XYZ file of C-alpha atoms in Angstrom:
743
model
C 55.139 161.503 -140.166
C 52.758 159.039 -138.298
C 50.288 160.675 -135.729
C 50.643 159.572 -132.203
C 47.397 158.847 -130.536
C 47.786 159.742 -126.734
C 46.012 157.281 -124.193
C 44.347 159.640 -121.557
C 44.433 156.570 -119.230
C 48.064 155.966 -119.166
C 48.572 156.758 -115.579
C 45.968 153.956 -114.770
C 49.098 151.632 -116.132
C 51.628 152.981 -113.940
C 53.097 150.331 -111.615
C 52.755 152.251 -108.594
C 53.294 149.044 -106.311
C 56.849 148.538 -107.530
C 58.469 151.932 -107.995
C 61.913 150.759 -107.002
C 62.395 153.614 -104.482
C 61.467 154.751 -100.939
C 60.768 158.067 -99.351
C 63.725 159.741 -97.842
C 62.694 159.984 -94.355
C 63.556 156.367 -93.547
C 65.216 153.264 -94.779
C 64.240 149.717 -95.986
C 65.840 146.388 -96.062
C 64.315 143.152 -97.548
C 65.601 139.695 -96.569
C 64.580 136.548 -97.950
C 63.408 133.087 -96.223
C 66.757 132.674 -94.945
C 67.277 135.739 -93.441
C 69.622 136.793 -96.165
C 69.765 140.554 -97.071
C 68.461 140.887 -100.791
C 67.392 144.321 -101.222
C 68.444 147.611 -99.472
C 67.576 151.129 -100.028
C 70.543 153.316 -101.239
C 70.318 155.675 -98.400
C 71.202 153.179 -95.526
C 74.383 155.085 -95.198
C 72.449 158.185 -93.997
C 71.365 156.361 -90.989
C 73.956 153.594 -90.325
C 77.709 153.283 -90.418
C 77.551 151.085 -93.885
C 76.707 151.279 -97.396
C 73.780 149.550 -98.773
C 75.865 147.376 -101.009
C 78.162 146.192 -98.036
C 74.951 144.831 -96.363
C 73.489 142.956 -99.625
C 74.173 139.404 -99.355
C 74.858 139.132 -95.669
C 72.859 137.796 -92.972
C 70.420 139.932 -91.086
C 72.726 139.508 -88.181
C 75.008 142.192 -89.721
C 72.329 144.661 -89.741
C 71.652 143.789 -85.963
C 75.257 144.450 -85.362
C 75.018 147.953 -86.677
C 72.111 148.565 -84.917
C 73.187 147.123 -81.377
C 75.904 145.873 -79.374
C 77.279 142.394 -80.408
C 76.043 140.565 -77.394
C 72.359 141.830 -78.345
C 72.273 140.682 -81.790
C 69.689 138.123 -82.973
C 66.605 140.464 -82.090
C 65.448 141.095 -85.689
C 65.697 137.122 -86.466
C 63.529 136.305 -83.410
C 60.949 138.985 -84.454
C 60.770 137.506 -88.076
C 60.411 134.096 -86.572
C 57.748 135.219 -84.324
C 55.905 137.055 -87.289
C 56.132 133.964 -89.647
C 54.797 131.518 -86.790
C 51.940 133.956 -86.269
C 51.421 134.938 -89.795
C 51.232 138.476 -89.016
C 53.070 141.224 -87.586
C 50.541 143.374 -86.167
C 51.273 142.552 -82.730
C 55.026 143.473 -82.953
C 54.658 146.561 -85.122
C 56.173 149.018 -84.359
C 59.496 147.761 -82.779
C 61.578 150.637 -81.270
C 65.258 150.789 -82.068
C 67.806 153.554 -81.354
C 70.131 154.469 -84.059
C 72.817 157.001 -83.013
C 70.960 158.165 -79.925
C 67.795 158.830 -81.950
C 64.564 156.527 -81.495
C 63.049 154.953 -84.788
C 60.387 152.498 -85.326
C 61.141 149.114 -87.150
C 58.072 148.133 -88.951
C 58.075 144.678 -90.336
C 55.560 143.064 -93.224
C 55.931 140.229 -95.726
C 55.647 140.844 -99.418
C 56.060 137.589 -101.372
C 58.880 135.605 -100.401
C 60.582 138.480 -98.821
C 60.165 140.229 -95.410
C 60.292 144.088 -95.462
C 62.196 145.858 -92.537
C 61.330 149.739 -92.659
C 63.008 151.989 -90.199
C 61.460 155.420 -89.676
C 61.543 158.140 -86.963
C 59.730 157.744 -83.830
C 59.404 161.454 -83.577
C 56.189 163.009 -84.911
C 54.701 166.311 -85.623
C 51.385 165.868 -83.856
C 50.890 168.223 -80.965
C 48.589 166.149 -78.998
C 48.435 162.475 -77.519
C 46.163 161.018 -79.864
C 45.689 157.840 -77.585
C 44.578 160.320 -74.940
C 42.271 162.013 -77.049
C 41.004 159.649 -79.676
C 38.097 158.534 -77.323
C 36.681 161.877 -76.960
C 37.356 162.532 -80.664
C 35.279 159.510 -81.637
C 32.480 160.524 -79.281
C 32.112 163.842 -81.021
C 32.471 162.356 -84.430
C 29.618 159.797 -83.957
C 27.283 162.659 -82.508
C 25.854 163.771 -85.652
C 22.570 161.930 -86.207
C 22.744 162.444 -89.981
C 25.618 161.299 -92.599
C 26.501 164.792 -93.330
C 26.758 165.700 -89.797
C 28.887 162.625 -89.295
C 31.454 163.588 -92.223
C 31.715 167.227 -91.107
C 32.356 166.014 -87.256
C 35.066 163.671 -88.740
C 36.968 166.343 -90.605
C 36.909 168.621 -87.653
C 38.146 165.667 -85.332
C 41.028 164.656 -87.542
C 42.117 168.284 -87.917
C 42.674 168.602 -84.099
C 44.112 165.063 -83.963
C 46.912 165.301 -86.365
C 47.020 169.046 -87.471
C 47.450 169.130 -90.918
C 46.403 172.352 -92.760
C 43.419 171.063 -94.473
C 41.181 168.000 -94.049
C 38.608 166.922 -96.679
C 36.304 164.023 -96.977
C 36.432 162.818 -100.729
C 33.805 160.615 -102.032
C 33.843 158.617 -105.083
C 30.786 158.892 -107.177
C 29.061 156.369 -109.688
C 31.601 157.184 -112.548
C 34.842 157.149 -110.580
C 35.230 160.775 -109.936
C 35.244 162.423 -106.662
C 33.684 165.248 -104.658
C 34.537 167.144 -101.409
C 31.787 166.713 -99.356
C 33.125 167.954 -96.015
C 36.070 169.761 -95.069
C 37.954 171.610 -92.167
C 40.780 173.874 -93.042
C 42.887 176.940 -91.605
C 41.029 180.213 -92.105
C 43.278 181.662 -94.693
C 43.141 178.732 -97.171
C 40.688 178.748 -100.237
C 37.769 176.276 -99.695
C 37.787 173.053 -101.803
C 34.188 172.091 -100.580
C 32.002 171.161 -103.170
C 34.449 170.882 -105.882
C 34.730 167.801 -108.088
C 37.860 165.765 -109.242
C 38.383 163.744 -112.176
C 38.521 159.962 -111.775
C 42.091 160.143 -113.214
C 43.327 161.973 -110.193
C 43.048 158.962 -108.274
C 43.862 156.008 -110.986
C 42.344 152.593 -110.607
C 45.443 150.872 -109.350
C 45.809 153.710 -106.553
C 42.439 153.154 -105.456
C 43.445 149.295 -105.206
C 46.176 150.282 -102.843
C 43.807 152.398 -100.595
C 41.756 149.205 -100.067
C 44.987 147.375 -99.147
C 46.569 150.126 -97.037
C 44.075 152.266 -95.108
C 46.590 154.773 -94.556
C 49.277 156.519 -96.806
C 51.725 159.327 -95.811
C 53.642 161.614 -98.218
C 56.033 163.510 -95.711
C 57.816 165.922 -98.177
C 57.324 166.105 -102.007
C 60.567 167.853 -102.410
C 62.774 165.428 -100.483
C 63.402 163.090 -103.349
C 63.442 159.326 -103.062
C 66.150 156.686 -102.676
C 66.605 153.662 -105.004
C 66.402 150.061 -103.814
C 69.466 148.151 -104.588
C 69.365 144.422 -104.881
C 71.813 141.491 -104.971
C 73.134 141.056 -108.569
C 71.081 137.593 -108.652
C 67.999 139.415 -108.356
C 68.719 142.108 -110.958
C 66.640 140.562 -113.724
C 63.880 139.409 -111.348
C 60.697 141.342 -110.921
C 61.117 144.456 -108.720
C 60.449 144.096 -105.112
C 56.793 144.690 -104.302
C 56.083 147.534 -101.957
C 52.123 147.143 -101.851
C 52.562 146.791 -98.048
C 55.390 149.364 -97.435
C 54.844 152.233 -95.477
C 58.125 154.140 -97.176
C 57.019 153.138 -100.750
C 57.796 156.095 -103.052
C 55.366 158.317 -104.569
C 54.621 158.407 -108.464
C 56.142 161.091 -110.024
C 52.881 162.079 -111.651
C 51.361 162.098 -108.386
C 54.310 164.102 -106.789
C 54.083 166.520 -109.524
C 50.308 166.779 -109.097
C 50.542 167.795 -105.472
C 53.522 170.360 -106.448
C 51.051 172.034 -108.725
C 48.546 172.182 -106.082
C 51.227 173.871 -103.648
C 50.820 170.897 -101.298
C 54.347 169.911 -99.592
C 52.985 166.745 -97.734
C 49.835 164.739 -97.681
C 48.217 161.955 -95.438
C 45.036 159.797 -96.389
C 42.854 157.497 -94.535
C 40.658 155.180 -96.629
C 36.756 154.890 -95.738
C 35.162 151.691 -96.850
C 31.704 150.647 -97.460
C 31.057 147.098 -98.006
C 34.609 146.261 -98.540
C 34.898 148.792 -101.372
C 36.774 152.119 -101.310
C 33.870 154.590 -100.665
C 35.863 157.689 -100.178
C 38.988 159.194 -98.565
C 40.175 161.366 -95.682
C 42.302 163.562 -97.431
C 44.946 165.699 -95.231
C 47.057 168.200 -97.220
C 49.989 170.493 -95.394
C 51.533 173.105 -97.203
C 54.871 172.491 -95.420
C 56.741 169.105 -94.639
C 55.083 167.005 -92.195
C 55.463 163.718 -90.677
C 53.517 161.737 -88.150
C 54.939 158.450 -86.789
C 53.515 154.855 -87.272
C 51.476 155.013 -83.876
C 49.961 158.320 -84.856
C 49.058 156.637 -88.377
C 47.751 153.549 -86.758
C 45.343 155.790 -84.355
C 44.033 157.494 -87.408
C 43.625 154.120 -89.231
C 41.364 153.213 -86.181
C 39.556 156.550 -86.621
C 38.791 155.687 -90.342
C 37.793 152.363 -89.386
C 35.199 153.851 -86.851
C 34.081 156.122 -89.336
C 33.526 153.416 -92.133
C 31.636 151.418 -89.521
C 29.262 154.361 -88.743
C 29.422 155.381 -92.590
C 28.132 151.759 -93.356
C 25.471 151.956 -90.359
C 24.317 155.653 -91.295
C 24.242 154.518 -95.067
C 22.305 151.569 -94.485
C 20.061 153.272 -92.189
C 19.261 155.997 -94.895
C 18.932 153.047 -97.545
C 16.635 151.225 -95.324
C 14.456 154.129 -94.252
C 14.025 154.824 -98.012
C 13.419 150.887 -98.947
C 10.885 150.613 -96.165
C 8.961 153.545 -97.918
C 9.254 152.153 -101.012
C 8.064 148.583 -99.595
C 5.097 150.301 -97.651
C 3.760 151.964 -100.724
C 4.167 148.788 -102.828
C 2.183 146.872 -100.053
C -0.519 149.466 -100.085
C -0.725 149.293 -103.914
C -0.743 145.570 -103.738
C -3.878 145.621 -101.385
C -5.780 147.900 -103.432
C -4.996 145.870 -106.613
C -6.487 142.695 -104.785
C -9.520 144.352 -103.921
C -10.647 144.333 -107.571
C -12.016 147.210 -109.069
C -10.518 149.545 -111.901
C -6.708 148.911 -112.130
C -5.867 152.133 -113.433
C -7.718 154.136 -110.817
C -6.163 151.501 -107.972
C -2.429 152.590 -108.816
C -2.709 156.369 -109.885
C -5.785 157.996 -108.121
C -4.818 157.645 -104.191
C -2.327 159.416 -102.232
C -0.190 156.252 -102.605
C 0.308 155.652 -106.308
C 2.749 154.361 -108.767
C 5.067 157.348 -108.149
C 5.504 156.202 -104.326
C 7.251 153.064 -105.268
C 10.635 155.158 -106.488
C 12.209 158.227 -106.501
C 10.841 159.614 -109.424
C 9.421 163.034 -109.929
C 6.986 161.774 -112.596
C 5.083 158.863 -114.139
C 2.738 157.664 -116.509
C 0.622 154.694 -117.013
C -0.589 153.584 -120.518
C -3.434 151.063 -120.140
C -6.752 150.347 -122.153
C -6.162 152.931 -124.377
C -5.751 155.618 -121.761
C -2.529 157.504 -120.783
C -2.603 158.882 -117.173
C 0.431 161.277 -116.076
C 1.332 162.007 -112.767
C 4.030 164.494 -111.403
C 6.484 166.104 -113.521
C 6.358 164.481 -117.015
C 6.795 165.500 -120.800
C 3.892 166.981 -122.807
C 1.363 164.767 -123.897
C 2.498 164.919 -127.465
C 6.038 164.147 -126.274
C 4.828 161.300 -124.109
C 2.935 159.787 -126.863
C 5.853 159.822 -129.232
C 8.283 158.427 -126.469
C 5.507 155.560 -125.539
C 5.625 154.704 -129.173
C 9.367 154.483 -129.190
C 9.463 152.162 -126.179
C 6.927 150.013 -127.623
C 9.138 149.286 -130.837
C 12.442 149.162 -128.840
C 11.675 147.598 -125.415
C 13.029 143.882 -125.842
C 12.885 142.917 -122.355
C 10.025 143.808 -119.756
C 12.099 146.325 -118.080
C 14.248 149.163 -119.458
C 16.041 151.975 -117.661
C 18.661 154.474 -118.135
C 19.806 157.775 -116.587
C 20.679 159.101 -119.948
C 17.553 158.936 -122.105
C 18.496 161.905 -124.581
C 21.652 160.015 -125.396
C 19.478 157.094 -126.708
C 16.461 158.857 -127.650
C 17.065 162.171 -129.028
C 13.929 164.001 -128.895
C 14.005 163.668 -125.342
C 16.488 166.344 -125.329
C 13.661 168.809 -125.442
C 12.147 167.769 -122.244
C 15.418 166.595 -120.482
C 14.438 168.771 -117.415
C 11.444 166.487 -116.807
C 12.807 163.081 -118.179
C 16.482 162.662 -118.285
C 16.272 159.465 -116.811
C 13.523 156.764 -117.472
C 12.661 153.227 -115.948
C 9.797 151.458 -117.901
C 8.076 148.240 -117.749
C 5.609 146.599 -120.106
C 2.237 145.248 -118.640
C 1.403 143.768 -122.101
C 3.546 143.799 -125.115
C 0.745 142.709 -127.270
C -1.753 145.523 -126.032
C 1.101 148.284 -125.870
C 0.603 148.869 -122.136
C 3.238 149.692 -119.900
C 4.296 151.957 -116.816
C 7.126 154.551 -117.034
C 8.863 156.779 -114.387
C 10.884 159.753 -114.803
C 13.789 161.559 -113.367
C 14.829 165.175 -114.160
C 18.359 166.443 -114.937
C 20.384 165.732 -111.667
C 22.279 169.266 -111.611
C 22.985 171.996 -113.811
C 26.407 172.286 -113.082
C 29.696 170.379 -111.955
C 32.285 172.867 -110.197
C 35.649 171.172 -110.930
C 38.836 172.094 -109.448
C 40.494 172.866 -112.916
C 39.863 171.539 -116.315
C 39.473 167.660 -115.626
C 41.192 167.074 -119.192
C 44.538 166.383 -118.681
C 46.435 168.544 -121.147
C 49.011 166.987 -123.689
C 52.356 168.339 -123.304
C 55.234 168.148 -125.773
C 58.730 168.111 -124.554
C 61.960 169.717 -126.003
C 62.510 166.792 -128.121
C 58.839 166.715 -129.802
C 57.674 163.771 -127.759
C 54.010 163.929 -126.242
C 53.163 162.946 -122.931
C 50.350 163.466 -120.241
C 50.995 165.432 -117.138
C 48.799 166.672 -114.204
C 47.052 169.769 -114.737
C 48.682 172.807 -113.330
C 45.543 175.008 -112.696
C 43.075 174.114 -109.966
C 41.275 177.325 -110.599
C 37.263 176.714 -110.721
C 36.338 175.245 -113.664
C 32.643 174.840 -114.691
C 31.069 171.819 -116.528
C 27.627 172.318 -117.846
C 25.982 168.952 -117.254
C 22.945 167.879 -119.435
C 20.792 165.150 -120.263
C 21.711 163.100 -117.291
C 19.460 162.265 -114.159
C 20.274 160.450 -110.894
C 20.884 156.899 -111.293
C 18.031 153.975 -110.832
C 18.879 152.278 -107.636
C 18.614 148.474 -107.494
C 15.786 148.971 -104.789
C 13.848 151.183 -107.359
C 13.973 148.655 -110.024
C 13.464 145.487 -107.820
C 10.158 147.406 -106.477
C 8.936 148.155 -110.019
C 9.422 144.437 -111.103
C 7.477 143.560 -107.880
C 4.710 146.077 -108.722
C 4.561 145.140 -112.477
C 3.925 141.418 -111.191
C 1.066 142.608 -108.954
C -0.269 144.715 -111.752
C -0.078 142.041 -114.329
C -1.559 139.558 -111.877
C -4.624 141.786 -111.455
C -4.988 142.254 -115.101
C -4.760 138.564 -115.657
C -7.568 138.213 -113.155
C -9.922 140.731 -114.769
C -9.130 141.156 -118.301
C -6.463 138.611 -119.863
C -8.725 135.627 -119.563
C -11.404 137.331 -121.614
C -8.509 138.421 -124.293
C -7.065 134.981 -124.415
C -10.500 133.318 -124.668
C -10.940 133.059 -128.240
C -7.229 131.848 -128.896
C -8.023 129.084 -125.966
C -11.124 128.200 -127.430
C -9.841 127.719 -130.864
C -7.119 125.538 -129.590
C -9.622 123.501 -127.405
C -11.838 123.116 -130.800
C -8.881 121.967 -132.525
C -7.895 119.613 -129.967
C -11.554 118.181 -129.451
C -12.136 117.622 -133.303
C -8.905 115.796 -133.407
C -9.666 113.771 -130.220
C -13.328 113.141 -131.873
C -11.942 112.109 -135.262
C -9.696 109.487 -133.704
C -12.482 108.222 -131.280
C -14.885 107.947 -134.228
C -12.488 106.668 -137.020
C -10.010 104.609 -135.047
C -12.228 103.189 -132.282
C -15.966 103.142 -133.521
C -15.320 101.759 -137.095
C -13.468 98.462 -136.080
C -15.990 98.003 -132.894
C -18.852 98.330 -135.262
C -17.284 95.785 -137.420
C -16.904 93.282 -134.392
C -20.252 93.506 -133.600
C -21.877 93.162 -136.945
C -19.854 89.914 -137.451
C -20.918 88.531 -134.279
C -24.749 89.143 -134.900
C -24.266 87.760 -138.427
C -22.416 84.640 -137.131
C -25.153 84.371 -134.226
C -27.841 84.535 -136.949
C -26.436 82.615 -139.744
C -25.082 79.722 -137.886
C -27.639 77.545 -136.409
C -25.233 74.712 -135.346
C -23.963 76.944 -132.667
C -24.180 75.137 -128.955
C -25.524 77.003 -126.111
C -22.141 77.949 -124.965
C -21.004 79.658 -128.228
C -24.115 81.381 -128.343
C -23.755 82.707 -124.784
C -20.148 84.063 -125.775
C -21.434 85.705 -129.012
C -24.069 87.442 -127.003
C -21.340 88.501 -124.410
C -19.253 90.055 -127.225
C -22.327 92.016 -128.685
C -23.244 93.324 -125.178
C -19.595 94.334 -124.622
C -19.515 96.139 -127.918
C -22.614 98.154 -127.136
C -21.077 98.968 -123.645
C -17.990 100.266 -125.242
C -19.472 102.175 -127.894
C -21.688 103.900 -125.062
C -18.652 104.401 -123.208
C -16.974 106.152 -126.412
C -20.003 108.361 -126.632
C -19.499 109.479 -122.700
C -15.950 110.095 -123.400
C -16.836 112.384 -126.401
C -19.323 114.354 -124.053
C -16.988 114.587 -121.347
C -14.295 116.145 -123.696
C -16.711 118.847 -124.724
C -17.160 119.802 -121.193
C -13.515 120.905 -120.706
C -10.725 120.231 -118.433
C -11.652 119.344 -114.797
C -11.295 121.918 -111.991
C -8.828 121.823 -109.505
C -9.420 119.028 -107.132
C -8.947 120.817 -103.812
C -8.038 119.247 -100.396
C -5.811 119.940 -97.351
C -2.277 119.147 -97.798
C -0.052 117.656 -95.325
C 3.008 119.742 -96.383
C 5.702 118.480 -93.950
C 5.214 115.016 -95.047
C 4.955 116.063 -98.744
C 8.372 118.048 -98.495
C 9.985 115.364 -96.714
C 9.241 112.954 -99.281
C 10.429 115.313 -102.013
C 13.583 115.969 -100.063
C 14.469 112.318 -99.704
C 13.830 111.525 -103.602
C 15.894 114.512 -104.621
C 18.916 113.911 -102.431
C 19.153 110.350 -103.721
C 18.725 111.467 -107.466
C 21.080 114.487 -107.451
C 23.563 112.848 -105.217
C 24.364 116.114 -103.150
C 26.516 114.681 -99.933
C 27.164 117.777 -98.033
C 23.906 119.450 -98.539
C 22.445 121.414 -95.665
C 18.634 120.954 -96.082
C 16.505 122.925 -93.455
C 12.713 122.776 -93.175
C 11.051 125.249 -90.892
C 7.304 125.927 -90.081
C 4.938 123.809 -92.434
C 1.387 125.153 -92.273
C -1.022 123.220 -94.206
C -2.008 124.180 -97.876
C -5.358 124.016 -99.615
C -4.622 122.866 -103.198
C -4.671 120.079 -105.599
C -2.324 117.531 -104.223
C -0.692 116.322 -107.342
C 0.009 119.942 -108.850
C 1.230 121.331 -105.555
C 3.724 118.433 -105.194
C 4.968 119.168 -108.616
C 5.438 122.890 -107.773
C 7.679 122.004 -104.730
C 9.325 119.519 -106.517
C 10.297 121.790 -109.479
C 11.585 124.591 -107.141
C 13.583 122.302 -104.546
C 15.075 120.604 -107.365
C 16.334 123.999 -108.987
C 17.360 125.242 -105.184
C 19.640 122.027 -104.874
C 20.964 121.829 -108.224
C 22.101 125.447 -108.555
C 23.720 125.656 -105.060
C 25.629 122.426 -105.663
C 28.719 124.298 -106.054
C 28.455 126.225 -102.908
C 30.539 125.192 -99.948
C 28.430 123.853 -98.332
C 24.956 123.858 -100.366
C 22.326 125.450 -98.259
C 18.591 125.012 -99.001
C 15.584 126.039 -96.681
C 11.666 125.939 -96.859
C 9.498 127.370 -94.553
C 5.871 128.851 -94.459
C 4.077 131.206 -92.548
C 0.488 132.262 -92.350
C -0.976 135.635 -92.945
C -4.936 136.611 -92.567
C -5.758 135.554 -96.178
C -2.584 133.512 -97.452
C -0.144 130.802 -96.663
C 3.007 132.074 -97.943
C 6.213 129.376 -98.508
C 9.822 130.438 -99.187
C 12.374 128.315 -100.695
C 15.945 129.555 -100.533
C 19.167 128.697 -101.374
C 22.834 129.985 -101.647
C 23.302 129.208 -105.191
C 24.401 131.027 -108.289
C 21.657 133.417 -108.304
C 19.479 135.308 -110.832
C 20.338 138.314 -112.924
C 17.923 141.040 -112.236
C 17.177 141.543 -115.807
C 15.894 137.871 -115.827
C 13.376 138.211 -113.104
C 10.361 138.436 -115.485
C 11.719 136.233 -118.010
C 12.367 132.948 -115.801
C 8.832 131.728 -116.072
C 8.768 131.767 -119.664
C 8.797 128.464 -121.611
C 12.256 127.691 -122.739
C 13.923 130.695 -121.203
C 17.262 129.947 -119.488
C 19.664 132.242 -117.945
C 23.284 132.704 -119.208
C 24.798 131.623 -116.139
C 23.045 128.077 -115.977
C 24.538 126.670 -119.139
C 26.479 124.234 -117.316
C 23.679 123.080 -115.390
C 20.949 120.304 -116.986
C 17.710 121.644 -117.625
C 15.180 122.378 -120.460
C 13.486 125.818 -119.481
C 10.161 124.293 -119.043
C 10.071 123.518 -115.152
C 9.282 127.112 -113.888
C 6.702 127.542 -116.729
C 4.884 124.659 -115.585
C 5.117 126.109 -111.838
C 3.809 129.251 -113.049
C 0.879 127.806 -114.903
C -0.038 125.442 -111.598
C 0.245 128.699 -109.523
C -2.359 130.723 -111.891
C -4.656 127.753 -111.958
C -4.871 127.819 -108.236
C -5.329 131.597 -108.370
C -2.065 131.916 -106.231
C 1.040 133.902 -106.531
C 4.605 133.546 -107.185
C 7.714 135.830 -107.061
C 11.308 135.962 -106.440
C 14.302 137.651 -104.718
C 17.927 136.830 -105.772
C 21.304 138.408 -106.212
C 23.899 136.962 -108.298
C 26.443 134.854 -106.703
C 24.735 135.130 -103.335
C 21.336 133.000 -103.811
C 17.861 132.928 -104.548
C 14.535 132.815 -102.692
C 11.194 131.852 -104.437
C 7.897 132.675 -102.563
C 4.632 131.068 -103.286
C 1.445 132.371 -101.853
C -1.819 130.127 -101.566
C -5.182 131.476 -100.496
C -6.138 129.758 -97.242
C -9.044 127.406 -96.765
C -11.444 129.584 -94.652
């Protein structure tokens, strides 16, 4: 017998947008572009004096006749024409109709080539007038100054507005699983606050639907559902897409899940953050409950307001933290530029390397010394870890929030360093900085065992079903820390650049002197050999033959003698010039010829040349302030030419491509920025883009050699200036170059 491998993610493939059924509290009709009824839910007969099969294939006027008096037919067609013309039914929904003396709401939407007509009751279980109370409720929700207060207030106010037994704010975490972070409930109910739920409880395709439909109601888990019947011509076609349907039937797996929880009805409101699903307001009722379309739309408005407030509060918190990181970076940068001992500058002040991240410990390995700050592994453990990093770090930065999984000895000190963020200062010298984060939490409180049980039915077939127990189930979490944020990584990269810049200024010149001197001597020897052998030898021959001819041939007239004498004098002069060139080559390369540079004129000329050369017709090229620069005219021109060429080239496929260059003056520097809306640079490439022949994976379709930025970097260093980059993939790139002012 062959073993059957159970796929624990099978619910991720359940086609919940095409269930082929609707919930029983309403009925559905779908018409094509000719307003012919192509689909109808089987339960039509429970609401109208006709069978679903009687309507299929007929014009929508047949439905209108059943709903209204004969002389009033045509209203649905008019609504459909209006929605088709405006490309939206938002201003139409809901349209009130009366069926057998009862008010119903007609809700229209479009799905592919079909229009959905959904009829549901206008009556609602809400005990308050949402539209009258929503303003006060929103004000009370937004009264909290902090995110936690906002969410607690939101749960309370939603409970008052729609009256469900339990209101939970459910947040999705990085790995997809969720946590109840706020709750308001009836007093007799067991609290769910703080409980975690596995990602499989709300599978991927369900989360995608929550992004498209910001509310979702399940009226009665025990009410069953009604099949959708189709014209015979449609039987073999793709099932009707109910993505936008309000009556869409519920997945059997989810129905069983709710039953296992004892929940009879549920309602959810999506919470969005930057167009992604941040979480849900999950509302549970322990008896059937229905709230009508207007109540759901009001609830959706609440969700949108909370999402906006959430985005503001989250961004505010992020900005506050990022401002702290940047302030610490700026302070360390100032200390490094003052000169002195580098290790002392970044470790011995109140603001130190720990201040640029949320790490609890850090270590600096520099000049054969190891300086530890905060909570770190023991010295021997650090030494082994540093040796491992030296051998295994392929790039200049490395980070993980699960260090013990990749470096097993870290299990012994996971309390101090389950997470690590490291950057190299000098790979050759084995110098680096590393930051540490401890284990995040000791336990996770799950609402039941998060692992779905495998069940065997009466026929011996295995299948997956939602867990039956939601009792507290604790999982011990080990060897995992809080994740490193993009801002922390970016800040570390910037600090690394500053430290390396300081090292280069103070030490790397000496370290590289022997290699450069050796290379210079080799070049000088080659040059001297060329001069002495290839030039001086034939030059001596010319002079000797001229002197011999002058002395031996007495018959030469005065003009001929005068010419020979000029040849001999010219040879002597050239020989002297060769000697001077040899002496000049020994002195070394010339220093930078500093001068004030008219930057505006230079940029305009570069722009004109590049526009002609690259043929970018719809380019938007903006030039802001252009303060003077102090540097070598030729070299600085080459820097701007390379950077502007890259900006135009890598934004060429944007619509439209945008490039902006502008400068500003500080007390000690003139800083220029060159920005574009191009393809962007991967965070992991930030410190490799200036290496010779290094190109990113996403520029393979663009011409280039990987030399331009290396030349730029060398010229910048020759000017004792600075260059750095900020970028985001698919958004754009900003290069900054800072030259010292001529004071």
